[in-house]
Each structure stands twice: as structure tokens, then as C-alpha cells.
Amino acid sequence: MKNLVLTIGASIIIIAGIFLFASQNNASQNKNENDTINPTSVPVGSPQANILNNQPDSSTQKMPFPILTKEEIAGKKIKISTNKGEIVIELLADAPIASSNLLYLVNKHFYDGLTFHRVIKGFMIQGGDPTGTGNGGPGYQFQDELDAASASYQKGYVRGTLAMANAGPNTNGSQFFIMHQDYKLPHNYTIFGSLISGMETVDSIANSQVDENDKPNQPVVMNKVTIE
């Protein structure tokens, strides 16, 4: 299977497309300011799940999870208990689809036992793939939430930000990433949470020894993910 890589040159952002997970071209753990690795979810070219949306007049399949109101999401927190420590994230109400999806999957115990399969120190840690390869998901996809006027969008990809990984527009599923450091990513990834405790755990995960594909040599396991 393939992953999606985004390589940023000195002055031009080049979307490199899907890369072979075993590729070593951009797998170095030490990324400089001009090398951006694209957090990736379901690869283009694989059997695609239905792209879903929440438009009431849409003819597409309904989402398997209810879209909560902003009031229902406000203040909701997720705790990720890993073998390296705990991470607590507060969800953002201005990204109700992504937040509702995460709450739905957590209630289903979807993430329990999954790993952070991709770790790039100074950039981000990525997890939520049931296959552990970067190519898996929950069996459905949903649309982006990239409103430039929203607080989450304007926040940007700063240290401790939670965002959806994707393989292109409207291909969100179960994979997410947490920013290890501030990074100038293009606004292509729905931001839907912010870390409120456990940054030392993120640091510990980011310091993991990884192979040429940015996969930790020792698995970083989400033992349990719960709603606080």
C-alpha cells in the first residue's frame, strides 16, 4: 500500500502524491524547515470507501455517527492512555464533524490497542490506523472543515494541535496527528482539538527511535482512549 507524501521545496510546495510506505526518500527523522511530510490516511488508488457528508439534501449515504451541536461538543475532552504516558485533548466545537467522529469512534473503543505508527520529531505524531500501516481507516470518509474564519483554522498547526490526517480533500477517516512543534503546513487538514495536558508524553513519543519509514522501533500503543 502507499502513503501520501508532501514535499515542500525551498519556495514551492509540491504535492508529491502517494508514496510507497517502504520508500526511504523522505523518511529521515530529522526534517528541516523546508521538508514537510504530509500526514496521510487512505491512499488514492486503493479501494475507496464512500465519501460522506452531512448535507440534509445530499443523495450520498448518511454518516454512521450523529453530528453533535457545538454546545454538545464544547468542553469535551479525550484521554489517550499510551505505554509512554497520558495525553488529554479538548475538542473544538467549530469542527463538529471531526469532533463527532472521534467521539463516536472512542465510544466504540475503536482506538483501544492501536498505535502511533508514524513519528517525526519536530513535526508530528500520527496514529489511529487499525492496520498500523498508514493505509487503514474506519470504512468511511467524511468532508473537511476548513473555514478560514474559524478559530481552529486561524490557530494553525502549532504545538499540541490535533488534526485529521487525510489523503486529499474530503478523505477523513480515523487517522489523526498531534503536532510536536509549530509547523507551517498548508491548511489542508481539519484542526479539531488542542492538547491540554500530556505534552511530555508527546515529547517522549516524538523522541522514539524510528525506522526509515518513521515507524517507531518499539510500538507506541494507545492502550485505552476514553471520553473525559
mmCIF file of C-alpha atoms in Angstrom:
data_model
loop_
_atom_site.group_PDB
_atom_site.id
_atom_site.type_symbol
_atom_site.label_atom_id
_atom_site.label_comp_id
_atom_site.label_asym_id
_atom_site.label_seq_id
_atom_site.Cartn_x
_atom_site.Cartn_y
_atom_site.Cartn_z
ATOM 1 C CA MET A 1 0.000 0.000 0.000
ATOM 2 C CA LYS A 2 1.031 3.575 -0.415
ATOM 3 C CA ASN A 3 1.080 6.690 1.689
ATOM 4 C CA LEU A 4 0.820 10.290 0.592
ATOM 5 C CA VAL A 5 3.886 12.492 0.838
ATOM 6 C CA LEU A 6 4.019 16.230 0.623
ATOM 7 C CA THR A 7 7.496 17.614 -0.109
ATOM 8 C CA ILE A 8 7.977 21.343 0.303
ATOM 9 C CA GLY A 9 10.880 22.760 -1.732
ATOM 10 C CA ALA A 10 12.748 25.972 -0.980
ATOM 11 C CA SER A 11 9.961 28.192 -2.300
ATOM 12 C CA ILE A 12 7.381 25.920 -3.942
ATOM 13 C CA ILE A 13 5.027 23.443 -2.268
ATOM 14 C CA ILE A 14 4.995 20.309 -4.366
ATOM 15 C CA ILE A 15 2.369 17.710 -3.652
ATOM 16 C CA ALA A 16 4.269 14.534 -4.315
ATOM 17 C CA GLY A 17 1.203 12.287 -4.139
ATOM 18 C CA ILE A 18 1.243 8.785 -2.776
ATOM 19 C CA PHE A 19 4.455 7.157 -1.736
ATOM 20 C CA LEU A 20 5.366 3.543 -1.102
ATOM 21 C CA PHE A 21 5.409 3.029 2.658
ATOM 22 C CA ALA A 22 8.801 1.376 2.341
ATOM 23 C CA SER A 23 10.254 4.360 0.451
ATOM 24 C CA GLN A 24 13.254 5.977 2.047
ATOM 25 C CA ASN A 25 13.236 9.241 0.105
ATOM 26 C CA ASN A 26 11.591 11.330 2.831
ATOM 27 C CA ALA A 27 11.816 9.038 5.812
ATOM 28 C CA SER A 28 14.589 10.738 7.732
ATOM 29 C CA GLN A 29 13.587 11.680 11.246
ATOM 30 C CA ASN A 30 15.431 14.990 11.020
ATOM 31 C CA LYS A 31 13.288 17.207 8.812
ATOM 32 C CA ASN A 32 14.424 20.701 8.137
ATOM 33 C CA GLU A 33 12.133 23.692 7.845
ATOM 34 C CA ASN A 34 11.669 23.206 4.100
ATOM 35 C CA ASP A 35 10.788 19.485 4.196
ATOM 36 C CA THR A 36 7.164 18.773 5.018
ATOM 37 C CA ILE A 37 5.824 15.264 5.347
ATOM 38 C CA ASN A 38 2.117 15.026 4.677
ATOM 39 C CA PRO A 39 0.058 13.272 7.354
ATOM 40 C CA THR A 40 -1.782 10.672 5.347
ATOM 41 C CA SER A 41 -4.833 8.470 5.690
ATOM 42 C CA VAL A 42 -6.497 6.383 2.976
ATOM 43 C CA PRO A 43 -4.236 6.286 -0.104
ATOM 44 C CA VAL A 44 -5.515 7.303 -3.501
ATOM 45 C CA GLY A 45 -5.646 4.275 -5.728
ATOM 46 C CA SER A 46 -6.832 1.848 -3.071
ATOM 47 C CA PRO A 47 -10.455 0.693 -2.915
ATOM 48 C CA GLN A 48 -12.211 3.841 -1.759
ATOM 49 C CA ALA A 49 -14.830 3.999 0.960
ATOM 50 C CA ASN A 50 -17.879 6.170 0.429
ATOM 51 C CA ILE A 51 -17.246 9.893 0.835
ATOM 52 C CA LEU A 52 -19.920 11.061 3.233
ATOM 53 C CA ASN A 53 -21.273 14.444 4.196
ATOM 54 C CA ASN A 54 -23.879 15.874 6.497
ATOM 55 C CA GLN A 55 -25.892 17.874 3.985
ATOM 56 C CA PRO A 56 -29.588 17.141 4.639
ATOM 57 C CA ASP A 57 -30.430 17.247 0.944
ATOM 58 C CA SER A 58 -27.489 15.085 -0.077
ATOM 59 C CA SER A 59 -28.118 11.899 -2.017
ATOM 60 C CA THR A 60 -24.994 10.303 -0.559
ATOM 61 C CA GLN A 61 -25.032 7.796 2.256
ATOM 62 C CA LYS A 62 -25.652 9.201 5.721
ATOM 63 C CA MET A 63 -22.790 9.257 8.175
ATOM 64 C CA PRO A 64 -22.659 6.381 10.653
ATOM 65 C CA PHE A 65 -22.302 8.849 13.512
ATOM 66 C CA PRO A 66 -24.536 11.728 14.676
ATOM 67 C CA ILE A 67 -23.233 15.254 14.151
ATOM 68 C CA LEU A 68 -23.292 16.892 17.560
ATOM 69 C CA THR A 69 -24.062 20.559 18.095
ATOM 70 C CA LYS A 70 -21.353 22.993 19.114
ATOM 71 C CA GLU A 71 -22.938 23.130 22.554
ATOM 72 C CA GLU A 72 -22.725 19.351 22.873
ATOM 73 C CA ILE A 73 -19.057 19.323 21.852
ATOM 74 C CA ALA A 74 -17.886 22.313 23.900
ATOM 75 C CA GLY A 75 -15.716 21.180 26.804
ATOM 76 C CA LYS A 76 -15.492 17.551 25.680
ATOM 77 C CA LYS A 77 -12.097 16.005 26.371
ATOM 78 C CA ILE A 78 -10.403 12.849 25.130
ATOM 79 C CA LYS A 79 -7.767 10.999 27.152
ATOM 80 C CA ILE A 80 -5.291 8.820 25.274
ATOM 81 C CA SER A 81 -3.540 6.424 27.654
ATOM 82 C CA THR A 82 -0.386 5.107 25.992
ATOM 83 C CA ASN A 83 2.524 2.955 27.076
ATOM 84 C CA LYS A 84 4.509 6.215 27.239
ATOM 85 C CA GLY A 85 2.043 8.182 29.337
ATOM 86 C CA GLU A 86 -1.252 10.019 29.022
ATOM 87 C CA ILE A 87 -2.427 12.752 26.645
ATOM 88 C CA VAL A 88 -5.568 14.819 27.243
ATOM 89 C CA ILE A 89 -7.072 16.804 24.378
ATOM 90 C CA GLU A 90 -10.004 19.219 24.402
ATOM 91 C CA LEU A 91 -12.126 19.055 21.258
ATOM 92 C CA LEU A 92 -13.005 22.189 19.297
ATOM 93 C CA ALA A 93 -16.672 22.924 18.726
ATOM 94 C CA ASP A 94 -16.066 24.720 15.425
ATOM 95 C CA ALA A 95 -15.099 21.395 13.806
ATOM 96 C CA PRO A 96 -18.257 19.439 14.730
ATOM 97 C CA ILE A 97 -17.939 16.677 12.126
ATOM 98 C CA ALA A 98 -14.381 15.652 13.032
ATOM 99 C CA SER A 99 -15.112 16.011 16.750
ATOM 100 C CA SER A 100 -18.323 13.971 16.477
ATOM 101 C CA ASN A 101 -16.479 11.288 14.520
ATOM 102 C CA LEU A 102 -13.759 10.989 17.150
ATOM 103 C CA LEU A 103 -16.304 10.767 19.965
ATOM 104 C CA TYR A 104 -18.210 8.107 18.030
ATOM 105 C CA LEU A 105 -15.093 6.001 17.442
ATOM 106 C CA VAL A 106 -13.927 6.392 21.040
ATOM 107 C CA ASN A 107 -17.335 5.204 22.269
ATOM 108 C CA LYS A 108 -16.906 2.161 20.008
ATOM 109 C CA HIS A 109 -13.444 1.506 21.560
ATOM 110 C CA PHE A 110 -12.075 1.752 18.013
ATOM 111 C CA TYR A 111 -8.722 3.201 19.091
ATOM 112 C CA ASP A 112 -8.008 0.874 22.013
ATOM 113 C CA GLY A 113 -4.863 -1.090 21.182
ATOM 114 C CA LEU A 114 -3.954 0.920 18.076
ATOM 115 C CA THR A 115 -0.561 2.574 17.680
ATOM 116 C CA PHE A 116 1.120 5.801 16.737
ATOM 117 C CA HIS A 117 2.509 4.301 13.543
ATOM 118 C CA ARG A 118 4.310 7.400 12.254
ATOM 119 C CA VAL A 119 6.529 9.658 14.343
ATOM 120 C CA ILE A 120 8.597 12.573 13.090
ATOM 121 C CA LYS A 121 10.411 14.509 15.795
ATOM 122 C CA GLY A 122 9.952 18.246 15.427
ATOM 123 C CA PHE A 123 6.850 17.748 13.303
ATOM 124 C CA MET A 124 4.087 15.418 14.482
ATOM 125 C CA ILE A 125 2.986 12.010 15.764
ATOM 126 C CA GLN A 126 0.318 10.167 13.758
ATOM 127 C CA GLY A 127 -2.000 7.330 14.752
ATOM 128 C CA GLY A 128 -5.481 5.901 14.505
ATOM 129 C CA ASP A 129 -4.942 3.364 11.720
ATOM 130 C CA PRO A 130 -6.358 -0.085 12.564
ATOM 131 C CA THR A 131 -3.835 -1.705 10.211
ATOM 132 C CA GLY A 132 -0.835 0.175 11.626
ATOM 133 C CA THR A 133 0.430 0.820 8.098
ATOM 134 C CA GLY A 134 -0.907 4.291 7.334
ATOM 135 C CA ASN A 135 -3.374 2.839 4.842
ATOM 136 C CA GLY A 136 -6.313 1.943 7.071
ATOM 137 C CA GLY A 137 -9.459 3.606 8.307
ATOM 138 C CA PRO A 138 -12.941 3.035 9.733
ATOM 139 C CA GLY A 139 -14.546 2.081 6.408
ATOM 140 C CA TYR A 140 -15.965 5.501 5.588
ATOM 141 C CA GLN A 141 -14.741 9.002 4.803
ATOM 142 C CA PHE A 142 -16.088 12.452 5.579
ATOM 143 C CA GLN A 143 -15.627 16.014 4.472
ATOM 144 C CA ASP A 144 -13.061 18.595 5.569
ATOM 145 C CA GLU A 145 -13.869 21.515 7.863
ATOM 146 C CA LEU A 146 -11.601 24.307 6.671
ATOM 147 C CA ASP A 147 -13.485 27.521 7.370
ATOM 148 C CA ALA A 148 -10.885 30.280 7.203
ATOM 149 C CA ALA A 149 -12.965 32.379 9.609
ATOM 150 C CA SER A 150 -12.997 29.728 12.338
ATOM 151 C CA ALA A 151 -10.801 29.933 15.408
ATOM 152 C CA SER A 152 -9.432 26.442 14.779
ATOM 153 C CA TYR A 153 -8.326 27.327 11.240
ATOM 154 C CA GLN A 154 -6.683 30.546 12.390
ATOM 155 C CA LYS A 155 -4.924 28.708 15.205
ATOM 156 C CA GLY A 156 -2.831 26.837 12.668
ATOM 157 C CA TYR A 157 -0.661 23.770 13.153
ATOM 158 C CA VAL A 158 1.037 24.712 16.398
ATOM 159 C CA ARG A 159 2.499 22.516 19.123
ATOM 160 C CA GLY A 160 -0.212 20.382 20.721
ATOM 161 C CA THR A 161 -2.747 20.767 17.904
ATOM 162 C CA LEU A 162 -4.925 17.771 16.990
ATOM 163 C CA ALA A 163 -5.847 17.473 13.302
ATOM 164 C CA MET A 164 -7.223 14.909 10.876
ATOM 165 C CA ALA A 165 -4.838 13.087 8.559
ATOM 166 C CA ASN A 166 -6.075 12.636 5.007
ATOM 167 C CA ALA A 167 -5.171 11.510 1.505
ATOM 168 C CA GLY A 168 -6.653 14.537 -0.216
ATOM 169 C CA PRO A 169 -9.810 16.640 0.035
ATOM 170 C CA ASN A 170 -12.698 15.091 1.978
ATOM 171 C CA THR A 171 -10.972 11.781 2.770
ATOM 172 C CA ASN A 172 -11.004 11.980 6.571
ATOM 173 C CA GLY A 173 -11.490 8.745 8.477
ATOM 174 C CA SER A 174 -9.931 7.643 11.762
ATOM 175 C CA GLN A 175 -6.308 8.753 11.438
ATOM 176 C CA PHE A 176 -5.207 11.889 13.245
ATOM 177 C CA PHE A 177 -1.985 13.629 14.149
ATOM 178 C CA ILE A 178 -0.759 15.720 17.070
ATOM 179 C CA MET A 179 1.756 18.459 16.382
ATOM 180 C CA HIS A 180 5.051 18.035 18.208
ATOM 181 C CA GLN A 181 6.244 21.517 17.274
ATOM 182 C CA ASP A 182 4.829 24.514 15.417
ATOM 183 C CA TYR A 183 4.919 23.798 11.690
ATOM 184 C CA LYS A 184 3.813 25.694 8.598
ATOM 185 C CA LEU A 185 1.599 23.116 6.944
ATOM 186 C CA PRO A 186 -0.851 24.178 4.234
ATOM 187 C CA HIS A 187 -4.390 24.475 5.585
ATOM 188 C CA ASN A 188 -5.480 21.117 4.183
ATOM 189 C CA TYR A 189 -6.092 19.270 7.450
ATOM 190 C CA THR A 190 -9.082 19.799 9.731
ATOM 191 C CA ILE A 191 -7.989 21.074 13.143
ATOM 192 C CA PHE A 192 -10.384 19.833 15.799
ATOM 193 C CA GLY A 193 -8.611 19.711 19.133
ATOM 194 C CA SER A 194 -5.914 21.125 21.356
ATOM 195 C CA LEU A 195 -3.767 19.337 23.904
ATOM 196 C CA ILE A 196 -4.368 20.499 27.480
ATOM 197 C CA SER A 197 -2.062 18.063 29.300
ATOM 198 C CA GLY A 198 0.489 15.404 28.498
ATOM 199 C CA MET A 199 2.838 17.344 26.251
ATOM 200 C CA GLU A 200 5.666 15.478 27.951
ATOM 201 C CA THR A 201 4.104 12.268 26.639
ATOM 202 C CA VAL A 202 4.033 13.683 23.110
ATOM 203 C CA ASP A 203 7.694 14.660 23.558
ATOM 204 C CA SER A 204 8.513 11.137 24.719
ATOM 205 C CA ILE A 205 6.739 9.605 21.724
ATOM 206 C CA ALA A 206 8.424 12.067 19.352
ATOM 207 C CA ASN A 207 11.813 11.014 20.742
ATOM 208 C CA SER A 208 11.179 7.364 19.852
ATOM 209 C CA GLN A 209 13.744 5.603 17.716
ATOM 210 C CA VAL A 210 12.167 5.048 14.312
ATOM 211 C CA ASP A 211 12.958 3.100 11.164
ATOM 212 C CA GLU A 212 13.447 4.546 7.683
ATOM 213 C CA ASN A 213 9.671 4.853 7.326
ATOM 214 C CA ASP A 214 9.229 6.899 10.532
ATOM 215 C CA LYS A 215 7.645 3.922 12.307
ATOM 216 C CA PRO A 216 8.755 3.520 15.952
ATOM 217 C CA ASN A 217 11.062 0.559 16.510
ATOM 218 C CA GLN A 218 9.181 -0.133 19.734
ATOM 219 C CA PRO A 219 5.399 0.157 19.257
ATOM 220 C CA VAL A 220 3.750 3.174 20.863
ATOM 221 C CA VAL A 221 0.373 1.772 21.855
ATOM 222 C CA MET A 222 -2.857 3.573 22.715
ATOM 223 C CA ASN A 223 -3.827 1.190 25.486
ATOM 224 C CA LYS A 224 -7.131 2.944 26.051
ATOM 225 C CA VAL A 225 -8.846 6.054 24.672
ATOM 226 C CA THR A 226 -11.697 7.493 26.723
ATOM 227 C CA ILE A 227 -14.023 10.487 26.901
ATOM 228 C CA GLU A 228 -13.364 12.599 29.989
#
